[in-house]
XYZ file of C-alpha atoms in Angstrom:
570
model
C 47.112 -27.574 22.017
C 50.358 -27.406 23.969
C 51.252 -24.323 25.956
C 48.103 -22.537 24.806
C 46.005 -25.214 26.505
C 48.034 -24.936 29.690
C 47.522 -21.178 29.787
C 43.786 -21.628 29.286
C 43.642 -24.181 32.092
C 45.399 -21.694 34.354
C 42.922 -18.973 33.444
C 40.056 -21.370 34.067
C 41.416 -22.268 37.495
C 41.741 -18.597 38.386
C 38.211 -17.886 37.217
C 36.925 -20.826 39.244
C 38.596 -19.411 42.341
C 36.850 -16.076 41.785
C 33.480 -17.785 41.406
C 34.157 -19.673 44.594
C 34.668 -16.402 46.437
C 31.415 -15.052 44.991
C 29.502 -18.089 46.199
C 30.895 -17.703 49.706
C 29.820 -14.064 49.622
C 26.285 -15.072 48.703
C 26.507 -14.648 44.924
C 25.653 -17.405 42.494
C 28.031 -19.202 40.205
C 27.360 -19.253 36.474
C 26.534 -22.966 36.426
C 23.300 -24.642 35.357
C 20.092 -25.030 37.272
C 18.042 -22.595 39.308
C 19.981 -20.336 41.637
C 19.172 -19.705 45.285
C 20.719 -16.419 46.314
C 18.139 -14.185 47.924
C 20.771 -11.919 49.454
C 22.536 -11.164 46.163
C 22.665 -7.482 45.368
C 22.145 -6.367 41.796
C 22.452 -3.185 39.811
C 20.032 -3.514 36.899
C 21.395 -2.209 33.601
C 19.584 0.989 32.607
C 17.351 1.094 29.554
C 19.021 3.470 27.093
C 17.965 6.081 24.599
C 19.152 5.145 21.110
C 22.420 6.865 20.159
C 24.381 7.290 16.903
C 25.584 3.659 17.037
C 22.088 2.160 16.941
C 19.960 1.796 13.810
C 16.625 3.598 13.782
C 13.339 1.727 13.690
C 12.653 2.921 10.131
C 12.495 -0.096 7.759
C 14.187 0.710 4.444
C 12.768 -0.624 1.133
C 14.541 -3.873 0.309
C 14.109 -6.723 -2.154
C 11.594 -9.156 -0.683
C 10.790 -12.810 -1.010
C 7.380 -13.980 -2.185
C 6.340 -16.393 0.549
C 8.825 -18.792 2.126
C 11.497 -17.862 4.649
C 15.023 -16.527 4.864
C 17.020 -18.701 7.260
C 20.621 -17.446 7.111
C 22.690 -14.579 5.688
C 26.278 -13.503 5.218
C 27.882 -10.357 3.802
C 30.828 -9.756 1.463
C 31.529 -6.070 0.958
C 28.146 -4.480 0.279
C 26.544 -7.724 -0.948
C 24.233 -9.726 1.272
C 23.787 -13.407 0.433
C 20.526 -14.715 1.856
C 19.378 -18.335 1.867
C 16.367 -20.324 2.944
C 13.289 -21.698 1.228
C 11.665 -19.586 -1.515
C 11.022 -19.582 -5.264
C 10.851 -15.877 -6.081
C 12.260 -12.516 -5.136
C 9.956 -9.500 -5.211
C 10.739 -5.868 -5.886
C 10.928 -3.561 -2.856
C 7.470 -2.546 -1.562
C 5.695 -4.653 -4.220
C 2.536 -6.481 -3.201
C 2.548 -10.288 -2.852
C 2.513 -12.079 -6.186
C 3.677 -9.059 -8.198
C 6.995 -7.860 -9.667
C 8.596 -11.294 -9.243
C 12.013 -12.557 -10.289
C 12.782 -16.257 -10.004
C 15.246 -17.202 -7.296
C 15.845 -20.734 -6.060
C 16.397 -20.664 -2.276
C 19.323 -18.221 -2.532
C 19.617 -14.587 -3.588
C 22.033 -11.691 -3.327
C 21.222 -8.020 -2.893
C 23.063 -4.740 -2.444
C 22.726 -3.628 1.168
C 23.292 0.010 0.193
C 20.462 0.138 -2.359
C 18.266 -2.830 -1.437
C 18.302 -3.955 -5.083
C 18.354 -7.586 -6.188
C 21.617 -8.633 -7.865
C 21.975 -10.984 -10.892
C 23.497 -13.745 -8.719
C 21.047 -16.622 -9.323
C 22.172 -20.216 -8.714
C 19.489 -22.895 -8.579
C 19.296 -25.235 -5.601
C 16.686 -27.962 -5.340
C 16.258 -27.964 -1.570
C 16.175 -25.788 1.506
C 19.413 -23.989 2.412
C 20.058 -23.363 6.111
C 23.670 -22.203 6.207
C 25.846 -19.778 4.249
C 29.411 -18.627 4.869
C 31.900 -16.518 2.960
C 35.420 -17.648 2.162
C 38.113 -15.614 3.950
C 39.101 -13.886 0.686
C 35.501 -13.114 -0.286
C 35.747 -14.908 -3.627
C 33.157 -17.577 -2.902
C 30.299 -18.504 -0.627
C 29.566 -21.930 0.785
C 25.987 -23.113 1.177
C 24.699 -25.988 3.269
C 21.280 -27.524 3.699
C 19.180 -30.414 2.483
C 19.657 -30.639 -1.289
C 21.249 -32.870 -3.930
C 21.475 -30.601 -6.971
C 22.996 -27.154 -7.547
C 22.907 -25.551 -11.002
C 21.834 -28.893 -12.388
C 24.833 -30.803 -11.004
C 25.042 -33.280 -8.137
C 25.913 -31.645 -4.855
C 25.036 -33.366 -1.610
C 24.095 -30.908 1.141
C 27.123 -28.644 0.623
C 28.453 -26.587 -2.295
C 30.778 -23.698 -3.118
C 29.610 -20.874 -5.394
C 31.533 -18.094 -7.097
C 30.502 -14.974 -5.157
C 30.064 -12.897 -8.335
C 28.642 -15.298 -10.900
C 26.843 -17.894 -8.773
C 28.553 -20.684 -10.726
C 29.826 -23.773 -8.922
C 33.483 -23.535 -7.939
C 35.401 -26.132 -10.010
C 37.111 -28.909 -8.106
C 35.165 -28.519 -4.852
C 32.801 -31.498 -4.835
C 32.522 -32.910 -1.318
C 29.387 -34.686 -0.154
C 27.663 -35.007 3.195
C 25.189 -37.804 3.815
C 22.338 -37.371 6.280
C 19.472 -35.032 7.025
C 21.371 -31.857 6.266
C 24.007 -29.205 6.933
C 22.804 -26.443 9.264
C 26.007 -24.574 10.053
C 29.141 -23.495 8.169
C 32.332 -21.647 9.068
C 35.634 -20.973 7.324
C 39.201 -20.361 8.424
C 42.260 -20.231 6.191
C 41.916 -23.034 3.676
C 39.446 -25.047 5.764
C 35.661 -25.248 5.517
C 33.793 -26.525 8.580
C 30.284 -27.976 8.478
C 27.837 -28.947 11.187
C 24.343 -30.357 11.100
C 22.647 -33.721 11.360
C 24.575 -36.290 9.343
C 26.533 -39.524 9.559
C 29.169 -39.330 6.822
C 31.253 -36.982 4.696
C 32.946 -38.097 1.479
C 31.795 -41.631 2.339
C 33.716 -41.545 5.622
C 32.020 -41.721 9.007
C 31.444 -38.296 10.550
C 28.929 -37.502 13.281
C 27.363 -34.040 12.802
C 30.715 -32.254 12.366
C 33.254 -32.346 9.543
C 35.744 -30.228 7.600
C 37.140 -30.060 4.060
C 40.091 -28.538 2.259
C 38.731 -25.522 0.366
C 40.973 -26.073 -2.638
C 39.809 -29.560 -3.597
C 37.063 -30.688 -1.185
C 39.277 -33.370 0.334
C 38.087 -34.512 3.738
C 40.229 -33.280 6.625
C 40.997 -35.407 9.685
C 39.056 -32.919 11.857
C 36.327 -35.130 13.326
C 34.756 -34.098 16.638
C 31.307 -35.591 17.249
C 28.008 -34.669 18.868
C 25.033 -36.812 19.801
C 22.397 -34.397 18.452
C 22.399 -31.817 15.704
C 24.672 -28.801 15.329
C 22.858 -25.585 14.376
C 25.564 -22.898 14.571
C 29.318 -22.426 14.123
C 31.708 -19.505 14.354
C 35.478 -19.168 14.523
C 36.835 -17.771 17.773
C 38.350 -14.431 16.680
C 41.223 -14.568 19.154
C 41.865 -18.253 19.638
C 42.492 -21.548 17.976
C 38.941 -22.856 18.287
C 35.831 -23.508 16.303
C 32.829 -22.655 18.480
C 29.785 -24.858 17.925
C 26.187 -24.552 19.056
C 23.129 -26.744 18.766
C 20.913 -29.012 20.792
C 23.495 -31.696 21.637
C 24.251 -32.982 25.143
C 27.925 -33.776 24.598
C 30.876 -33.077 22.314
C 33.176 -36.032 21.622
C 31.956 -37.618 24.839
C 32.464 -34.495 26.956
C 29.117 -34.062 28.715
C 30.032 -30.672 30.177
C 29.412 -29.166 26.740
C 25.636 -29.067 26.363
C 24.437 -27.026 23.416
C 27.639 -24.994 23.335
C 31.244 -26.101 22.955
C 34.686 -25.333 21.632
C 37.013 -27.611 19.685
C 40.491 -26.983 18.324
C 40.128 -25.881 14.698
C 43.092 -28.012 13.600
C 42.922 -31.178 15.684
C 39.231 -31.228 16.609
C 40.142 -31.871 20.238
C 37.667 -30.565 22.811
C 38.908 -27.358 24.461
C 37.976 -28.035 28.075
C 39.442 -24.668 29.099
C 36.898 -22.617 27.102
C 34.817 -21.113 29.882
C 31.434 -20.360 28.326
C 30.494 -24.047 28.306
C 30.735 -24.063 32.082
C 27.944 -21.472 32.201
C 25.619 -22.123 29.272
C 23.911 -25.527 29.434
C 21.355 -25.814 26.631
C 21.102 -29.436 25.603
C 19.779 -32.837 26.599
C 19.518 -36.274 25.035
C 17.502 -37.860 27.797
C 13.949 -39.159 27.530
C 11.198 -36.712 26.637
C 13.603 -33.769 27.132
C 15.840 -34.880 24.258
C 16.520 -32.064 21.824
C 14.286 -29.564 23.627
C 16.894 -26.852 24.201
C 19.751 -25.443 22.188
C 21.888 -22.619 20.895
C 20.299 -21.291 17.703
C 22.936 -18.866 16.359
C 26.516 -17.745 16.954
C 28.433 -14.727 15.724
C 31.651 -12.923 16.580
C 33.291 -9.526 16.429
C 36.927 -8.662 17.119
C 36.595 -9.120 20.880
C 33.891 -11.648 21.560
C 31.578 -14.497 20.653
C 27.805 -14.028 20.937
C 25.025 -16.590 20.919
C 21.280 -17.024 21.307
C 19.466 -19.726 23.222
C 16.065 -21.365 23.308
C 14.418 -23.821 25.684
C 11.295 -25.922 25.335
C 11.670 -27.627 28.692
C 12.750 -26.887 32.248
C 15.865 -25.043 33.433
C 17.824 -28.252 33.986
C 17.433 -29.050 30.274
C 18.375 -25.569 29.093
C 19.419 -22.658 31.291
C 19.418 -19.817 28.748
C 16.569 -18.276 26.881
C 18.198 -15.094 25.721
C 21.619 -13.960 24.593
C 25.164 -14.300 25.892
C 28.497 -12.644 25.178
C 31.792 -14.448 25.810
C 35.301 -13.037 25.632
C 37.344 -14.033 22.603
C 39.995 -16.622 23.395
C 39.005 -17.553 26.943
C 35.242 -17.874 26.552
C 34.768 -16.078 29.875
C 31.189 -14.844 30.114
C 31.059 -11.090 29.516
C 27.318 -10.804 30.013
C 23.972 -12.542 29.815
C 20.657 -11.004 28.719
C 18.071 -13.387 30.176
C 14.999 -12.247 28.240
C 12.449 -15.065 28.299
C 11.312 -16.269 24.894
C 13.222 -18.248 22.274
C 16.019 -16.294 20.588
C 17.240 -16.697 17.016
C 19.570 -14.423 15.034
C 22.449 -12.434 16.536
C 24.853 -9.881 15.056
C 27.419 -7.556 16.620
C 28.803 -4.307 15.215
C 31.390 -4.267 17.988
C 29.347 -1.629 19.833
C 25.770 -2.872 19.472
C 24.470 -6.448 19.561
C 21.198 -7.103 17.710
C 19.023 -10.152 18.258
C 15.784 -11.588 16.920
C 13.453 -13.506 19.170
C 9.929 -13.794 20.485
C 10.686 -12.223 23.846
C 7.713 -11.946 26.190
C 9.331 -11.206 29.561
C 12.477 -9.142 30.028
C 12.057 -7.080 33.169
C 15.500 -8.055 34.464
C 16.960 -6.163 31.485
C 14.837 -3.033 31.903
C 12.622 -4.148 29.021
C 8.994 -5.244 29.254
C 7.949 -7.579 32.049
C 5.427 -10.338 31.434
C 2.089 -8.758 30.507
C -1.304 -9.932 31.776
C -2.145 -10.764 28.176
C 1.139 -12.052 26.754
C 2.845 -9.731 24.285
C 5.748 -10.879 22.104
C 8.456 -8.576 20.808
C 10.676 -9.824 18.018
C 13.933 -7.839 18.025
C 16.324 -6.282 20.521
C 19.447 -4.118 20.601
C 22.004 -4.312 23.430
C 25.310 -2.712 24.310
C 28.274 -4.944 23.476
C 29.681 -4.333 26.963
C 28.142 -4.973 30.385
C 26.352 -2.053 32.053
C 24.940 -3.658 35.209
C 24.018 -6.955 36.827
C 20.882 -9.044 36.604
C 18.303 -9.176 39.348
C 16.284 -12.218 40.304
C 14.399 -13.927 37.486
C 10.678 -13.777 38.402
C 9.984 -16.955 36.421
C 12.506 -19.084 38.382
C 12.748 -22.007 39.025
C 11.243 -22.877 35.635
C 13.921 -20.596 34.200
C 17.422 -20.188 35.572
C 17.963 -17.316 37.975
C 21.050 -15.509 36.633
C 20.993 -13.004 39.494
C 24.300 -11.180 39.987
C 25.507 -11.959 36.445
C 26.837 -9.023 34.383
C 24.311 -7.768 31.846
C 24.301 -5.317 28.943
C 21.958 -2.379 28.645
C 19.095 -2.616 26.196
C 18.274 0.241 23.883
C 14.687 1.349 23.395
C 14.432 -0.103 19.878
C 11.205 -1.939 19.107
C 10.135 -2.219 15.459
C 6.790 -3.949 14.936
C 6.768 -7.277 13.094
C 3.977 -9.397 11.595
C 4.989 -13.029 12.082
C 5.019 -15.629 9.338
C 3.896 -19.228 9.146
C 5.932 -20.956 6.440
C 8.810 -22.327 8.535
C 6.527 -23.826 11.149
C 8.170 -21.713 13.853
C 5.640 -18.891 13.556
C 8.282 -16.205 14.061
C 9.540 -12.973 12.492
C 13.310 -12.501 12.123
C 15.590 -15.559 12.048
C 18.983 -14.156 11.000
C 20.936 -10.900 11.043
C 23.971 -9.633 9.143
C 25.312 -6.214 8.310
C 28.142 -3.905 7.375
C 28.982 -0.306 8.121
C 25.903 1.566 9.299
C 23.441 -1.035 7.962
C 21.948 -4.268 9.219
C 19.861 -6.804 7.318
C 17.270 -8.954 9.076
C 15.933 -12.029 7.319
C 13.151 -14.368 8.347
C 9.533 -15.166 7.622
C 7.889 -11.890 8.658
C 5.096 -10.508 6.472
C 5.469 -6.831 7.318
C 7.488 -4.385 9.413
C 5.878 -1.366 11.095
C 2.738 -2.235 9.103
C 4.586 -1.630 5.814
C 5.253 -3.978 2.892
C 8.482 -5.775 3.855
C 8.482 -9.555 3.538
C 11.333 -11.872 4.478
C 14.165 -9.303 4.291
C 14.485 -5.751 5.574
C 17.246 -3.205 6.168
C 17.777 -0.748 9.005
C 20.395 2.011 9.207
C 21.833 4.445 11.714
C 21.356 7.056 8.976
C 18.286 6.034 6.945
C 17.658 7.812 3.633
C 15.888 11.096 4.323
C 16.576 10.816 8.038
C 14.728 9.053 10.830
C 10.969 9.383 10.293
C 9.403 6.975 12.805
C 7.491 9.254 15.170
C 5.707 8.926 18.533
C 2.975 6.333 18.180
C -0.128 8.015 19.609
C -2.028 10.999 18.249
C -5.452 12.567 17.878
C -8.361 11.039 19.780
C -6.250 8.006 20.762
C -4.125 10.301 22.897
C -5.832 12.837 25.124
C -5.871 14.046 28.693
C -7.567 16.329 31.207
C -7.277 19.988 32.175
C -8.013 21.298 35.666
C -7.651 24.665 37.375
C -4.946 24.870 39.996
C -5.766 25.105 43.661
C -7.924 28.040 44.799
C -5.924 31.247 44.803
C -3.209 29.909 42.505
C -2.657 30.987 38.937
C -2.891 28.879 35.801
C -4.230 25.436 34.926
C -2.739 21.947 34.848
C -2.947 19.575 31.883
C -2.385 15.885 32.598
C -1.918 13.345 29.809
C -0.471 9.802 29.662
C 3.018 9.705 28.166
C 3.353 8.878 24.497
C 5.859 6.242 23.304
C 8.187 5.795 20.360
C 9.683 2.722 18.652
C 13.256 4.020 18.822
C 13.264 6.857 21.362
C 13.059 6.479 25.115
C 13.005 10.207 25.905
C 10.388 12.489 24.387
C 9.818 16.228 24.702
C 6.283 17.395 25.454
C 4.962 20.831 24.500
C 1.689 22.253 25.790
C -0.073 24.412 23.203
C -2.997 26.694 24.055
C -5.425 27.610 21.293
C -4.805 31.356 21.602
C -0.998 31.165 21.878
C 1.396 30.864 18.886
C 4.114 29.297 21.050
C 4.135 26.499 23.649
C 3.005 27.619 27.092
C 4.863 24.788 28.877
C 7.497 22.176 28.027
C 8.891 19.094 29.745
C 10.737 15.857 28.920
C 10.037 12.332 30.134
C 10.960 8.709 29.505
C 8.276 6.217 28.518
C 7.830 2.896 26.733
C 4.895 1.002 25.287
C 4.495 -0.894 28.553
C 5.190 1.998 30.955
C 3.442 5.293 30.251
C 3.456 7.547 33.310
C 1.306 10.654 33.432
C 2.823 13.853 32.057
C 1.920 17.086 33.863
C 2.187 20.466 32.162
C 1.220 23.713 33.910
C 0.026 26.796 32.015
C 0.900 29.685 34.319
C -0.387 32.309 31.876
C -3.873 30.949 31.342
C -6.508 33.734 31.239
C -9.202 33.315 33.843
C -12.123 34.601 31.805
C -11.711 32.737 28.499
C -12.688 29.153 27.553
C -9.473 27.196 26.960
C -8.513 24.347 24.659
C -5.114 22.683 24.676
C -3.167 20.180 22.639
C 0.041 18.379 23.605
C 2.792 17.736 21.068
C 5.241 14.864 21.642
C 8.580 15.265 19.868
C 11.354 12.677 19.496
C 15.117 13.224 19.246
C 14.911 13.608 15.451
C 12.152 16.229 15.577
C 9.307 13.918 14.550
C 6.060 14.899 16.248
C 2.630 13.600 17.183
C -0.218 15.825 18.392
C -2.903 14.900 20.894
C -6.604 15.434 20.485
C -8.047 18.651 21.848
C -8.248 18.948 25.641
C -10.865 21.442 26.784
C -11.791 22.862 30.177
C -15.012 20.951 29.890
C -13.031 17.715 30.047
C -11.840 18.337 33.610
C -12.776 15.900 36.323
């Protein structure tokens, strides 16, 4: 790695000196384990109202799958290639078992229209990885299969991106349980997973091939446990790998997350994120019980999601991280508790899928008395504050003092699936332009018919329509006269909430008035609904009164309360 490696080592030394100063000052380092830093000050990132960069919570009709799951996706132009385990695609909004078109674990659809495309290769096993070639002419698929389009292909294959036919001359083979991660750079194709050989040559969970002819490349880093994710560093010379391993080529500092030179395969010990994120173990009953599930990149950074099924010393991140391109310096951590899966960055907004159940450090919902899972999040790509103490420490790492992004109030509702065995909703995310595509095993979104794949947009067809959630008799309040000698009456009602709006406008309507008699705005969420107070200063004193409250979101969508009469006062 030459001079580049020396420069990285210098940057790492400088960063270490800064961390040392922070520790002396009472702040924690970014290393593993539970932190003890009671005196650390923090500035929690504010929860944000959705802006023009964030998709709405309106699910857009999209081709579905009929049972099964969608594990991974990639995009070329306006075409989304989605892979997993399924036998049929289903027309948008169609009921289960109807309007089916055969598809064999892989399909393609137009992200602008949601329509299924003719692309229809046949694969006889589950597919867990898909990557586009740099020129967009082909896609690579990886998984656990031995036949594609009726021809022998062992766990990896290349398909023409338009026709779905096998690419002539590319016939490598990988022997083992399967390929779970793919990445491409130049004329090289990189594969990770759980395997022992490639092209009949020993390889341990990582390998690479020449894209032109499938010849095995000398690139041969190793891991002790499986690799689940790969991405090319957008500003460096590295392939970034994630999984549940406890070492990379014998380097035990890289647990679940590591960087290796994309040409030589040498471990890049100067890549900083591995010093912070420690999600892997191969020891006793903790073996394989933490990992990095997904990785993605934009022009400036690398993003990843983590999961832990053990204690903090086995895995220190349940949540999402952002690392600077090139150096791997941690930009931010979102330490929402609950396993995290897909991740995708537009460069301004980072979307994740998960089963988050506690995220108070990020301004999202804290742990509820009766546990509530949420299955998708949207964050700023840049840091907007610092994390406070993690209430669940020491079982979970306390990232107090670490930079954190802001979360947007964006909370679509998901019905989880059962076919993968994970019992989750979204597993992967891709996108282009103003659209994102979420794939997984969900059975519905916002109580509508969307199974396995769904689109969201910053500008959905017909505009944003998802409105405040409460109305009628499920949302009512009280009305009381003001203090003796004062004019008017006061209406008090719990705040409404909205899936993609933090701030709502409230209008008080009196039955005898054609216009609102009072207006106010307030922030609220599904877990935090403060009382809203509206005062009618023009209320007549000699007439029975009935009121309604209208909640209006930023797009003008409204919900109206049940009637609130003077007789309801208490």
